[in-house]
Amino acid sequence: MTSQAPADANNETADGFNGSKSFAELGVDSAICEAISAVGWSAPSKIQQQAIPHGLAGKDIIGLAETGSGKTGAFVIPILQSLLQNPQRLYALVLAPTRELAYQIGEQFEALGASIGLKCACVVGGIDMMQQQVALARKPHVVIATPGRLVDHLENTKGFSLRTMKFLVLDEADRMLSMDFEEEINQIVQLMPA
């Protein structure tokens, strides 16, 4: 089942949204709520209010929202909460179209996940493969990657696979497809567990 979170807007919208729930009221664990407060977020954005409950329920989400609307938090928070309940290495994979976006996502994961001991690896082009192989060998909880570099590691990094991944996020999926990453994304999806 896919739940679509519509584009962000202020106040009540045509879809009847007029939410003002707290992160705790959305079902977010108190440890993660503390981390959210520590990074300075006071209340969930519209996309977060609409997506987080579905993410916490384990549903697929297609989220459409403007830059700066809190989309990253909308997928980071459910992943962290699930990881808190089921600690496991190589748990989530986030694909991004550019190394800059991958780093931004990694920073968000690290800021919100520091208090629960989250380990991330950012796997992008333009960085030494050996350095990234070492990071992947440490079996981080979350891997944030650009599609091309991830395929390089899947083909060349001994012992690295996606068999245990529970989450797959395609951030800016439309942009990745317009950048001709479709072949790499298909390869990656085929290597994910069913």
PDB file of N, CA and C in Angstrom, residues 31-32 34-36 80 107-120:
ATOM      1  N   ALA A  31      13.055   9.059  23.015  1.00  0.00           N
ATOM      2  CA  ALA A  31      14.495   9.243  22.769  1.00  0.00           C
ATOM      3  C   ALA A  31      14.723  10.017  21.472  1.00  0.00           C
ATOM      4  N   ILE A  32      13.924   9.728  20.473  1.00  0.00           N
ATOM      5  CA  ILE A  32      14.059  10.435  19.200  1.00  0.00           C
ATOM      6  C   ILE A  32      13.484  11.846  19.324  1.00  0.00           C
ATOM      7  N   GLU A  34      13.672  13.677  21.924  1.00  0.00           N
ATOM      8  CA  GLU A  34      14.736  14.458  22.574  1.00  0.00           C
ATOM      9  C   GLU A  34      15.784  14.896  21.557  1.00  0.00           C
ATOM     10  N   ALA A  35      16.151  13.990  20.651  1.00  0.00           N
ATOM     11  CA  ALA A  35      17.129  14.330  19.609  1.00  0.00           C
ATOM     12  C   ALA A  35      16.566  15.401  18.675  1.00  0.00           C
ATOM     13  N   ILE A  36      15.275  15.306  18.383  1.00  0.00           N
ATOM     14  CA  ILE A  36      14.620  16.296  17.528  1.00  0.00           C
ATOM     15  C   ILE A  36      14.677  17.670  18.196  1.00  0.00           C
ATOM     16  N   LEU A  80      14.892   5.796  12.030  1.00  0.00           N
ATOM     17  CA  LEU A  80      15.547   5.772  13.344  1.00  0.00           C
ATOM     18  C   LEU A  80      14.692   5.052  14.381  1.00  0.00           C
ATOM     19  N   GLU A 107      24.235  14.081   7.365  1.00  0.00           N
ATOM     20  CA  GLU A 107      24.299  14.990   8.520  1.00  0.00           C
ATOM     21  C   GLU A 107      23.008  14.938   9.330  1.00  0.00           C
ATOM     22  N   GLN A 108      21.874  14.856   8.643  1.00  0.00           N
ATOM     23  CA  GLN A 108      20.587  14.789   9.332  1.00  0.00           C
ATOM     24  C   GLN A 108      20.470  13.480  10.125  1.00  0.00           C
ATOM     25  N   PHE A 109      20.852  12.365   9.502  1.00  0.00           N
ATOM     26  CA  PHE A 109      20.836  11.078  10.211  1.00  0.00           C
ATOM     27  C   PHE A 109      21.738  11.137  11.438  1.00  0.00           C
ATOM     28  N   GLU A 110      22.949  11.664  11.268  1.00  0.00           N
ATOM     29  CA  GLU A 110      23.895  11.702  12.384  1.00  0.00           C
ATOM     30  C   GLU A 110      23.413  12.611  13.503  1.00  0.00           C
ATOM     31  N   ALA A 111      22.832  13.750  13.157  1.00  0.00           N
ATOM     32  CA  ALA A 111      22.337  14.672  14.188  1.00  0.00           C
ATOM     33  C   ALA A 111      21.189  14.050  14.983  1.00  0.00           C
ATOM     34  N   LEU A 112      20.258  13.416  14.282  1.00  0.00           N
ATOM     35  CA  LEU A 112      19.095  12.840  14.969  1.00  0.00           C
ATOM     36  C   LEU A 112      19.396  11.475  15.586  1.00  0.00           C
ATOM     37  N   GLY A 113      20.395  10.774  15.060  1.00  0.00           N
ATOM     38  CA  GLY A 113      20.679   9.425  15.539  1.00  0.00           C
ATOM     39  C   GLY A 113      21.846   9.304  16.493  1.00  0.00           C
ATOM     40  N   ALA A 114      22.515  10.414  16.795  1.00  0.00           N
ATOM     41  CA  ALA A 114      23.706  10.365  17.656  1.00  0.00           C
ATOM     42  C   ALA A 114      23.399   9.771  19.022  1.00  0.00           C
ATOM     43  N   SER A 115      22.279  10.142  19.605  1.00  0.00           N
ATOM     44  CA  SER A 115      21.965   9.687  20.967  1.00  0.00           C
ATOM     45  C   SER A 115      21.636   8.196  21.037  1.00  0.00           C
ATOM     46  N   ILE A 116      21.336   7.575  19.893  1.00  0.00           N
ATOM     47  CA  ILE A 116      21.052   6.135  19.911  1.00  0.00           C
ATOM     48  C   ILE A 116      22.213   5.330  19.320  1.00  0.00           C
ATOM     49  N   GLY A 117      23.348   6.006  19.085  1.00  0.00           N
ATOM     50  CA  GLY A 117      24.540   5.307  18.602  1.00  0.00           C
ATOM     51  C   GLY A 117      24.510   4.958  17.128  1.00  0.00           C
ATOM     52  N   LEU A 118      23.791   5.713  16.340  1.00  0.00           N
ATOM     53  CA  LEU A 118      23.667   5.447  14.912  1.00  0.00           C
ATOM     54  C   LEU A 118      25.013   5.578  14.206  1.00  0.00           C
ATOM     55  N   LYS A 119      25.286   4.643  13.310  1.00  0.00           N
ATOM     56  CA  LYS A 119      26.481   4.689  12.461  1.00  0.00           C
ATOM     57  C   LYS A 119      26.032   4.784  11.006  1.00  0.00           C
ATOM     58  N   CYS A 120      26.605   5.746  10.282  1.00  0.00           N
ATOM     59  CA  CYS A 120      26.274   5.972   8.871  1.00  0.00           C
ATOM     60  C   CYS A 120      27.519   5.855   8.011  1.00  0.00           C
TER      61      CYS A 120
END
